[in-house]
mmCIF file of C-alpha atoms and ligand atoms in Angstrom:
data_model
loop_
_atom_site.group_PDB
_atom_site.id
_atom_site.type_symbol
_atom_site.label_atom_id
_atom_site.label_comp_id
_atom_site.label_asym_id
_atom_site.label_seq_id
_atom_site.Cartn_x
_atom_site.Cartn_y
_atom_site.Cartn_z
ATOM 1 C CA UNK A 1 114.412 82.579 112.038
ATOM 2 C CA UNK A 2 116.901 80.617 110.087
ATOM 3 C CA UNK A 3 119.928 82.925 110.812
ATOM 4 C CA UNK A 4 118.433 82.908 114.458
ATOM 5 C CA UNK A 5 118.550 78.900 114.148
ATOM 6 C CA UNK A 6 122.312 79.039 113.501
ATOM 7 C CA UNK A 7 123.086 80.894 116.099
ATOM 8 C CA UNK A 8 121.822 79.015 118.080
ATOM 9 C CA UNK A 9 123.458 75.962 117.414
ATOM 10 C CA UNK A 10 126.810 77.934 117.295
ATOM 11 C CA UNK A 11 125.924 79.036 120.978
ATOM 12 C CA UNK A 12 125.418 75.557 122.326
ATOM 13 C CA UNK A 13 127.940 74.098 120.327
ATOM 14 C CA UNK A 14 130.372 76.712 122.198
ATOM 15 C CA UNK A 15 129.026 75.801 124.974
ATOM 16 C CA UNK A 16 129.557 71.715 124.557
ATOM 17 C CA UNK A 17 133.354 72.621 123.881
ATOM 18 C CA UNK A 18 133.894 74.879 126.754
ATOM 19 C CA UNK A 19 132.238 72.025 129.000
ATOM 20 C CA UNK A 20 134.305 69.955 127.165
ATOM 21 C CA UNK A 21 137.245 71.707 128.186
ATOM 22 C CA UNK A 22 136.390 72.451 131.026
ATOM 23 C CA UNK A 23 136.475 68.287 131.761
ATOM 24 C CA UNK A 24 139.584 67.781 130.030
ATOM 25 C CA UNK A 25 141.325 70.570 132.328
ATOM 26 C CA UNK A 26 139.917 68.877 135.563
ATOM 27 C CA UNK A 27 141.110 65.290 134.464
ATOM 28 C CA UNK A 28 144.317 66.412 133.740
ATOM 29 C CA UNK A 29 144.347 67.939 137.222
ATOM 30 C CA UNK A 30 143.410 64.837 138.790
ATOM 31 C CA UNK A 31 145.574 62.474 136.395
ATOM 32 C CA UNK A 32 148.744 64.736 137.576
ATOM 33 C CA UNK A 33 147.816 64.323 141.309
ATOM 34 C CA UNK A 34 146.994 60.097 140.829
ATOM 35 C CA UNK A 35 150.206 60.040 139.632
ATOM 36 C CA UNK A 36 152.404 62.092 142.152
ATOM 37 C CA UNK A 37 150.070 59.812 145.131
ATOM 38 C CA UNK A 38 151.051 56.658 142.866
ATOM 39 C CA UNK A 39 147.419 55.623 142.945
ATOM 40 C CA UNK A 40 147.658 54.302 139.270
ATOM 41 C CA UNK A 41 148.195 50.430 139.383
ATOM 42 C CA UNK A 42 149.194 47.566 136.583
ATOM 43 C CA UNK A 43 146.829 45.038 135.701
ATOM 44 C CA UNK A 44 147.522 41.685 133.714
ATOM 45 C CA UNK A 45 145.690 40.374 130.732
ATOM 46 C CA UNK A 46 147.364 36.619 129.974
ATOM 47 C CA UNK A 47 148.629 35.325 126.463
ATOM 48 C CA UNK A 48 148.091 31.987 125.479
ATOM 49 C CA UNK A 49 150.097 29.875 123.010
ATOM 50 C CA UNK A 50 147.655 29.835 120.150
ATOM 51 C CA UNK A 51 148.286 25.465 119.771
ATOM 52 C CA UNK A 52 148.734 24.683 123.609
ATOM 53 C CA UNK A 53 146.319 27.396 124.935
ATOM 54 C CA UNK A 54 148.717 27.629 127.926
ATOM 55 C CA UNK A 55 149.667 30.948 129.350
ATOM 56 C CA UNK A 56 153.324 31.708 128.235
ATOM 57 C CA UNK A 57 153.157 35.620 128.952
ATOM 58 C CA UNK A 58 150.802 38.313 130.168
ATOM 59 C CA UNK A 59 150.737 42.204 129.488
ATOM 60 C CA UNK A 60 150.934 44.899 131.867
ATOM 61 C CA UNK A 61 148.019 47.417 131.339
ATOM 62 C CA UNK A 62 148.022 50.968 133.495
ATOM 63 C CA UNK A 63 144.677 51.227 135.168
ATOM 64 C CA UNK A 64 143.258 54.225 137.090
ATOM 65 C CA UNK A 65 140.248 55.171 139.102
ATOM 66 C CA UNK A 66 139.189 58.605 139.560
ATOM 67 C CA UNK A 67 136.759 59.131 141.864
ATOM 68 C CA UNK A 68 134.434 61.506 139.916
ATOM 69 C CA UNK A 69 135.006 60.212 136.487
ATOM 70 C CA UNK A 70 135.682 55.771 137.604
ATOM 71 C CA UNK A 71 137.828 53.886 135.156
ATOM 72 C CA UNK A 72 139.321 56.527 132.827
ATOM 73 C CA UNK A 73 140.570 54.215 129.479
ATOM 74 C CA UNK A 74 144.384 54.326 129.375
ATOM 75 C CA UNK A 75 143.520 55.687 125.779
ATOM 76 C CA UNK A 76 143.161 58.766 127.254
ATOM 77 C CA UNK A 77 145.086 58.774 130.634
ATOM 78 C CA UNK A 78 147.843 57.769 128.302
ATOM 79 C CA UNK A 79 148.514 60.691 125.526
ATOM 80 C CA UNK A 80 147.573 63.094 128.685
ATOM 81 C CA UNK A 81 150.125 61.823 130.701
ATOM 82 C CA UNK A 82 152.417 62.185 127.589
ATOM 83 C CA UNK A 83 151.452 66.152 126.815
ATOM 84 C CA UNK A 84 151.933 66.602 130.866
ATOM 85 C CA UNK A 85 155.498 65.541 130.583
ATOM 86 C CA UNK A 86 154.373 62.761 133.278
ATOM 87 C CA UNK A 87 154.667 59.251 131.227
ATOM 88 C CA UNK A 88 157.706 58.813 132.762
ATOM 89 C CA UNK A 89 156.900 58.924 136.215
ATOM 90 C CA UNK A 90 153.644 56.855 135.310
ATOM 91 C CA UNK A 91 156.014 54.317 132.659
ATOM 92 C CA UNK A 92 158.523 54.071 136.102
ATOM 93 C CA UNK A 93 155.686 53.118 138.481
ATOM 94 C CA UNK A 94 153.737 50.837 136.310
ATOM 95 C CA UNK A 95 157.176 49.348 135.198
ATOM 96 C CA UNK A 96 158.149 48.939 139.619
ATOM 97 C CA UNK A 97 154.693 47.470 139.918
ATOM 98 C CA UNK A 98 155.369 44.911 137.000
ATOM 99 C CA UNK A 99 158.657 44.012 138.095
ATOM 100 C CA UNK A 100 157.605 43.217 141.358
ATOM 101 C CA UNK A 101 154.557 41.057 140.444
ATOM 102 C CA UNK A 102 157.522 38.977 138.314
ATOM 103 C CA UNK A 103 159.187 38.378 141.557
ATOM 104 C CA UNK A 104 155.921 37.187 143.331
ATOM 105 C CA UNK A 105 155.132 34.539 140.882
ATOM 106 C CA UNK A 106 158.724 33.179 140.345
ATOM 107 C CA UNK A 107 158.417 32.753 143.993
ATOM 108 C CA UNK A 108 155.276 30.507 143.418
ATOM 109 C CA UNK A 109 157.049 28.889 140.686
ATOM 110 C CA UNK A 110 155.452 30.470 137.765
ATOM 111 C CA UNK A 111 157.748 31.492 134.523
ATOM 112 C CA UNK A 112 156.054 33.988 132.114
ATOM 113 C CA UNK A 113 156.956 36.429 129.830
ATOM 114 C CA UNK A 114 155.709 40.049 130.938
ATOM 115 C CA UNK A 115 154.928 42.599 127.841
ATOM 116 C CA UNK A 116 155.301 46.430 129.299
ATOM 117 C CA UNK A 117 153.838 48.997 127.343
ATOM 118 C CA UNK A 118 157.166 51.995 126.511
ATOM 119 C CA UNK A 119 156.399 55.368 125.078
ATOM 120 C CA UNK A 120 158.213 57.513 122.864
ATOM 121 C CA UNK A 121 159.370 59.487 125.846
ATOM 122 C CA UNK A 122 160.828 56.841 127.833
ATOM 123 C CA UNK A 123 163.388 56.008 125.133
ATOM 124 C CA UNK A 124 165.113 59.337 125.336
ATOM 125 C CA UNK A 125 165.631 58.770 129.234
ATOM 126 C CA UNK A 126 169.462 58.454 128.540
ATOM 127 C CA UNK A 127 169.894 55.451 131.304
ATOM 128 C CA UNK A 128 166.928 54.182 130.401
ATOM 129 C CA UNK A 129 168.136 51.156 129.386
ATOM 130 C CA UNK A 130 170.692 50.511 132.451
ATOM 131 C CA UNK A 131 167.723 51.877 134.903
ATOM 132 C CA UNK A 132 165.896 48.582 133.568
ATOM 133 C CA UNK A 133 168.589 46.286 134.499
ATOM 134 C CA UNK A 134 169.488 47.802 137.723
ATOM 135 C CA UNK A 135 165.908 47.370 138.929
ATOM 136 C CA UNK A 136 166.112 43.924 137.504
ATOM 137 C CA UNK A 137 169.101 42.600 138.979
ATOM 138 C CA UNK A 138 168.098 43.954 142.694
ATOM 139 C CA UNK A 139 165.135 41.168 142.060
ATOM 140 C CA UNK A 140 167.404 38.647 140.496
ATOM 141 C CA UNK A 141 165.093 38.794 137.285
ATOM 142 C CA UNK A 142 166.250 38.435 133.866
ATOM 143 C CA UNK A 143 165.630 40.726 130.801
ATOM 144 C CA UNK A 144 164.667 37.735 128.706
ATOM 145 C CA UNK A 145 161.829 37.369 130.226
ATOM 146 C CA UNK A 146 160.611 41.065 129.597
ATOM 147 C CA UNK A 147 159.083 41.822 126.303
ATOM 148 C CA UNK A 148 159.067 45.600 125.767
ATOM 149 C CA UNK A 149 156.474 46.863 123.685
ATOM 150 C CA UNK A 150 156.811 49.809 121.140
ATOM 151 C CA UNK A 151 154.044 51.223 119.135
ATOM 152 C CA UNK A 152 154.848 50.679 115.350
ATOM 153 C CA UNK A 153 154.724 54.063 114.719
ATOM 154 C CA UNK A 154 156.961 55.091 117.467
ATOM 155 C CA UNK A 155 159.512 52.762 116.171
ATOM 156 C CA UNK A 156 159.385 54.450 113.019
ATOM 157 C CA UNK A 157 159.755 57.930 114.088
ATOM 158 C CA UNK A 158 163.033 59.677 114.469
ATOM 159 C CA UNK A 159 164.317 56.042 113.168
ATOM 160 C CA UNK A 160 167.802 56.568 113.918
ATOM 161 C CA UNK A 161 167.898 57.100 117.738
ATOM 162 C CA UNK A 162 164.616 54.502 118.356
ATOM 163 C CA UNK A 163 166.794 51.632 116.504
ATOM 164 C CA UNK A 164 170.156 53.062 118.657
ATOM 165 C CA UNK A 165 167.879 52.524 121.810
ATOM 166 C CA UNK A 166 165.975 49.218 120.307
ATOM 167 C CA UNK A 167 169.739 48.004 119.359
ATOM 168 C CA UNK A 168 170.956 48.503 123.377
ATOM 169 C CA UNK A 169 168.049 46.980 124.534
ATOM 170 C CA UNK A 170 168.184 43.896 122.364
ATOM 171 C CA UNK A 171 171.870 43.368 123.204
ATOM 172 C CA UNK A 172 171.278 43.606 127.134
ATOM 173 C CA UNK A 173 168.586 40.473 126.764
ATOM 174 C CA UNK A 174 165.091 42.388 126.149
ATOM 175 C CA UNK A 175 162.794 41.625 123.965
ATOM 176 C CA UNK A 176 161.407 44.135 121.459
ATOM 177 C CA UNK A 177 157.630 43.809 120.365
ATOM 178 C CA UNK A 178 156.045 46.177 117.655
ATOM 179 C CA UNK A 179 152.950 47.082 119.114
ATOM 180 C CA UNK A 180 149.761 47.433 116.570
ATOM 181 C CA UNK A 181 151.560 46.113 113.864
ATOM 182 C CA UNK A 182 150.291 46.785 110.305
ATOM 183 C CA UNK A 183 148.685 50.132 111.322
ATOM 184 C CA UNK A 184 152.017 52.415 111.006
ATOM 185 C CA UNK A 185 153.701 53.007 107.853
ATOM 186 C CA UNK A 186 157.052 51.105 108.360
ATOM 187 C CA UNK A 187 158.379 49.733 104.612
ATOM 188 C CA UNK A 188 159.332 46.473 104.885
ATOM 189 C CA UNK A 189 163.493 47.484 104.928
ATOM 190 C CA UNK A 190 162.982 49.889 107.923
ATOM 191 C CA UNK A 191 160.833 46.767 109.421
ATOM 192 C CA UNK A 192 164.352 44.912 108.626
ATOM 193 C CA UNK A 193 166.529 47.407 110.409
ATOM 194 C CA UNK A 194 164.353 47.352 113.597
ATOM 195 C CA UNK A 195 166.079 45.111 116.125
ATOM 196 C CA UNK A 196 162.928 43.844 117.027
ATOM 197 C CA UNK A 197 161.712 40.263 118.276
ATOM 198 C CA UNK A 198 157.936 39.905 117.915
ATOM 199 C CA UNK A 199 154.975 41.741 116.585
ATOM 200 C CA UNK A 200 151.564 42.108 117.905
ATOM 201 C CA UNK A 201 149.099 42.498 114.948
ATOM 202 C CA UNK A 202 147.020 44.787 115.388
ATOM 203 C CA UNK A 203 143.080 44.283 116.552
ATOM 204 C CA UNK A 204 141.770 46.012 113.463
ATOM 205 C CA UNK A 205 143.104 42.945 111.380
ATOM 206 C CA UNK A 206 142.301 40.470 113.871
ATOM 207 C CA UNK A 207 138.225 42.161 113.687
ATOM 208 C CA UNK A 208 138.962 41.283 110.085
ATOM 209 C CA UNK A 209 140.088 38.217 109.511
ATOM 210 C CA UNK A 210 136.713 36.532 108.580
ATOM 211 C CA UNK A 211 135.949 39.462 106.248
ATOM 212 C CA UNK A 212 137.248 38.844 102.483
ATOM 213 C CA UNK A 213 140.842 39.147 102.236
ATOM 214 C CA UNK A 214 141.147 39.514 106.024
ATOM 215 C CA UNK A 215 142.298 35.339 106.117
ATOM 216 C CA UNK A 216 145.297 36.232 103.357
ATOM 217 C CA UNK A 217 146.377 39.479 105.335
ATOM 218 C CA UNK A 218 147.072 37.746 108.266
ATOM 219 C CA UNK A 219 148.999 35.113 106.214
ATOM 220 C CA UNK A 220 150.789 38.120 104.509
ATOM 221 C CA UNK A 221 151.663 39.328 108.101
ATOM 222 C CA UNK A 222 152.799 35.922 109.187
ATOM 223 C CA UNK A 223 155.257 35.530 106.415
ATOM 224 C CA UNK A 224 156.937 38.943 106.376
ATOM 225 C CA UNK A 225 157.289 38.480 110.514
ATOM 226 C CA UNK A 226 158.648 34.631 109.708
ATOM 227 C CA UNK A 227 161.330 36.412 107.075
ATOM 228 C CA UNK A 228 162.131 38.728 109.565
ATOM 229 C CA UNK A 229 162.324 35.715 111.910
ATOM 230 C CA UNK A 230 159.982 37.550 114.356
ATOM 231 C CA UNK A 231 157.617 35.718 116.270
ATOM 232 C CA UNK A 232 153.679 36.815 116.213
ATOM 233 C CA UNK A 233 150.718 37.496 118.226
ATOM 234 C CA UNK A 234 147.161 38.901 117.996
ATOM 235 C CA UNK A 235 145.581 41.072 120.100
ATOM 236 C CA UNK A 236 142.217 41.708 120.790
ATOM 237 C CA UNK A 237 140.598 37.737 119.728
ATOM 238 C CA UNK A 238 137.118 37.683 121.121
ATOM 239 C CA UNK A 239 135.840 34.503 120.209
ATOM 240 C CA UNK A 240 136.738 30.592 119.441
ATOM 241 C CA UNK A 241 136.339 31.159 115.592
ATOM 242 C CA UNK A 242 139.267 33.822 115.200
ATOM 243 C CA UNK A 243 141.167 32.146 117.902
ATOM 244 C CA UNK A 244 140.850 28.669 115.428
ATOM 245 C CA UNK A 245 141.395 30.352 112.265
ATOM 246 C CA UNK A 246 144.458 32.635 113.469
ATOM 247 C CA UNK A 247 146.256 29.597 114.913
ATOM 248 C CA UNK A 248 145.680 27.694 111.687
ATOM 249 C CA UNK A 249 147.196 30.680 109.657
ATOM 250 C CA UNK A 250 150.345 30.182 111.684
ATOM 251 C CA UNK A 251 149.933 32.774 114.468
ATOM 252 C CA UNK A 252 151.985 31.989 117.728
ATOM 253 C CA UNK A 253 150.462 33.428 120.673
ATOM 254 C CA UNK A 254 146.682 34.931 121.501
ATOM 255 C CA UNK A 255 145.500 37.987 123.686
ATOM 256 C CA UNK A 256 141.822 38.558 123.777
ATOM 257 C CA UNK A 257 138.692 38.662 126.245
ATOM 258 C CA UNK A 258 137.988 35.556 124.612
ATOM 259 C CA UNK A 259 140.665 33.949 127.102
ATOM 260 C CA UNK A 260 140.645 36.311 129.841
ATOM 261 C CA UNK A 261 140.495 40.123 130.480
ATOM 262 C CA UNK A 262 143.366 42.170 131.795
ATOM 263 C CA UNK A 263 142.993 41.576 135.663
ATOM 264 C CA UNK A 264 144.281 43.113 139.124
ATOM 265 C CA UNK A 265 147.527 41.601 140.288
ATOM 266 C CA UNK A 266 145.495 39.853 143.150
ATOM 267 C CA UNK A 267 143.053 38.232 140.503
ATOM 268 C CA UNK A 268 145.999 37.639 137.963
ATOM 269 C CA UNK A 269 147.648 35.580 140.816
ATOM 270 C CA UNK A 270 145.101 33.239 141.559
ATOM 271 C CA UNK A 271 144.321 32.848 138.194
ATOM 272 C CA UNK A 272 148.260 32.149 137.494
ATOM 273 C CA UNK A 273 147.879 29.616 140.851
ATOM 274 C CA UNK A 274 144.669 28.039 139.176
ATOM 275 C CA UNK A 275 146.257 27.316 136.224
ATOM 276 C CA UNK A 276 149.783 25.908 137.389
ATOM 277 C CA UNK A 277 149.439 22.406 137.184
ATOM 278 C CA UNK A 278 146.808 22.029 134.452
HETATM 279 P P1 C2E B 301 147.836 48.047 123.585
HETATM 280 O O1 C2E B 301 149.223 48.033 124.118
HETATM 281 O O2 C2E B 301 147.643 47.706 122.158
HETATM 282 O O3 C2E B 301 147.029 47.070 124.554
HETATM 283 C C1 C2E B 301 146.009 46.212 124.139
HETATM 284 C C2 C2E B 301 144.663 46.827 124.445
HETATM 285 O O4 C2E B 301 143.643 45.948 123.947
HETATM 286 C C3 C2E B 301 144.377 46.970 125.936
HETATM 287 O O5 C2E B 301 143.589 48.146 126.079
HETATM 288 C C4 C2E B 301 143.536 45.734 126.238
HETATM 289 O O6 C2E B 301 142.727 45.867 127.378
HETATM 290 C C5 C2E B 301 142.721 45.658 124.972
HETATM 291 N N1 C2E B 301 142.185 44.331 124.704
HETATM 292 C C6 C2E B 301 142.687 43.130 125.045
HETATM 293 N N2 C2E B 301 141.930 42.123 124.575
HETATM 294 C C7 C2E B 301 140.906 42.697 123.920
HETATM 295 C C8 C2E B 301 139.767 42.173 123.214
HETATM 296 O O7 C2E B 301 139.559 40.970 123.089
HETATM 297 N N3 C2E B 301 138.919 43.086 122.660
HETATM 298 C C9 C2E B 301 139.128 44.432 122.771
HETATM 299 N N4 C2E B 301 138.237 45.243 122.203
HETATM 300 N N5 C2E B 301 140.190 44.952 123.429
HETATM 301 C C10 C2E B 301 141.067 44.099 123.985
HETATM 302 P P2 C2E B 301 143.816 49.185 127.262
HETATM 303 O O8 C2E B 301 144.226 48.479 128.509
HETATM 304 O O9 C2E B 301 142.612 50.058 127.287
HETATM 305 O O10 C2E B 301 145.061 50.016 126.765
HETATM 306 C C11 C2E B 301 144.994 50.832 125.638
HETATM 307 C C12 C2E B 301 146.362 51.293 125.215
HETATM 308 O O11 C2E B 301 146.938 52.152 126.193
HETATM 309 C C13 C2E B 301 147.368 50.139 125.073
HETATM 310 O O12 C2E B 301 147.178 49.502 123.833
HETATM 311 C C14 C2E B 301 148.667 50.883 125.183
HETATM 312 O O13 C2E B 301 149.027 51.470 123.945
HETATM 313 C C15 C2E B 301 148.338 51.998 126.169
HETATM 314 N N6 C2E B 301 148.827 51.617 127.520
HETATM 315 C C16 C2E B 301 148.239 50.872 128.480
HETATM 316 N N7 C2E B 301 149.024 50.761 129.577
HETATM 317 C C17 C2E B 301 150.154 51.442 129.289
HETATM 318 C C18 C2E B 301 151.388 51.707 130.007
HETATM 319 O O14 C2E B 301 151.629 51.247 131.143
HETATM 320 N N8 C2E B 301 152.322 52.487 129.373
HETATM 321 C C19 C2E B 301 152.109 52.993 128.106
HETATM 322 N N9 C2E B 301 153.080 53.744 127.543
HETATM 323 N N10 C2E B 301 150.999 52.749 127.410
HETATM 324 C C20 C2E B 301 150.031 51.982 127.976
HETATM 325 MG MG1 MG B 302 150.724 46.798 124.119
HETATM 326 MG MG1 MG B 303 148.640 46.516 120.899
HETATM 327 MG MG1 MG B 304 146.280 48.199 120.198
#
């Protein structure tokens, strides 16, 4: 009965990963076919300057629908459309999308700094860089008002080329955020190489800032950022507390549903519009 027993579970548990595969096969499918229609779109979640609580900036999220599955989490869209060899298309659209939302609200008068997500793949494009400008200048929008934002550990990796890349970008007027900050393993003199501007610590430190220790690891990131003479801000800040505490440790600017989550560009406009004289 016992040896039966296994058996058993090995059976279903076969069957959970074939049904699991199964899935993973079909949302690919559908992922690759979202993106050749363009159906993905960019959403906007706002950053506030942790003092002022004004909006100075907003990030551009990738958000898709499927009808079967609804929202699918970029956390997963994401690294799929990587292994499909299809983040460039998506980075391209979502960047086109962005780009043009810039150009509606400096037509309503609005100035903001835009963070866009880059992966790995997109720095290897080798006009990359110029393809960025080009699309800006046609729109008469500047680079330094563009933050692009690059995963700690993708900054890290193959070191050499990413800082090349980071060095190009820096030089033509882009910003350069590490992304997740404090969960890569960058030593502190490759985190001095990196020509980068800003960091965004990461939510797991921001969860943990009330925790002990979590109040002098935020100070620890604030000073190594101020050496570097990088400017901060946290992501994921849920309530008034953290917000309070993280501004008092010296932390610039604040992302977090505790302000607002990431929204259409039709809702991120009127909120923009709500907000322009306050
Ligand atoms: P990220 O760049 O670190 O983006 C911040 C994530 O935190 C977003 O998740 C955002 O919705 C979420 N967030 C914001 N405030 C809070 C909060 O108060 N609490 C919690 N729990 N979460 C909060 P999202 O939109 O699901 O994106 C996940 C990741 O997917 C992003 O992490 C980014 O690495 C990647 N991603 C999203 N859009 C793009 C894109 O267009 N291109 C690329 N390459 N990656 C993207
Ligand atoms: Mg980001
Ligand atoms: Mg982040
Ligand atoms: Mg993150």
């Amino acid at each position: 009965a016992k040896e039966q027993g296994r058996n058993t579970i090995r059976f279903v548990s076969d069957m959970a990963d074939r049904d699991q595969e199964r899935r993973a096969l079909y949302i690919q499918n559908k992922l690759a076919k979202a993106i050749k229609g363009q159906e993905l779109r960019v959403w906007f979640q706002p950053i506030v300057d942790a003092q002022t609580r004004k909006v100075v900036g907003c990030e551009a999220l990738a958000r898709w629908h499927d009808d079967t599955y609804g929202w699918v989490s970029p956390a997963t869209f994401i690294p799929m459309a990587e292994n499909l060899g299809l983040i460039r298309e998506l980075g391209h659209q979502i960047w086109i999308q962005t780009v043009e939302s810039m150009q509606r609200w400096k037509r309503l008068g609005i100035a903001l700094r835009v963070a866009v997500n880059v992966s790995r793949r997109q720095l290897f494009i080798p006009s990359f860089t110029a393809d960025l400008l080009d699309d800006l200048a046609a729109l008469d929008l500047s680079p330094a008002d563009i933050d692009l934002e690059i995963t700690e550990s993708v900054a890290m990796e193959d070191a050499e080329h990413t800082t090349k890349r980071l060095l190009e970008l820096t030089a033509s007027g882009f910003g350069i955020a590490i992304d997740d900050f404090g969960t890569g393993y960058s030593s502190l003199s490759q985190l001095h190489d990196m020509p980068a501007t800003k960091v965004k610590i990461d939510i797991s430190f921001v969860r943990r800032v009330h925790l002990p220790q979590g109040e002098q690891l935020i100070q620890a990131i604030v000073k190594i950022a101020s050496a570097f003479e990088l400017s901060t801000v946290a992501e994921g800040v849920e309530d008034e507390a953290t917000a309070a505490l993280l501004c008092a440790l010296g932390v610039q600017s604040l992302q977090g549903y505790h302000f607002a989550r990431p929204m259409d560009a039709d809702l991120f406009e009127a909120y923009l519009l709500e907000r322009k004289d306050a």
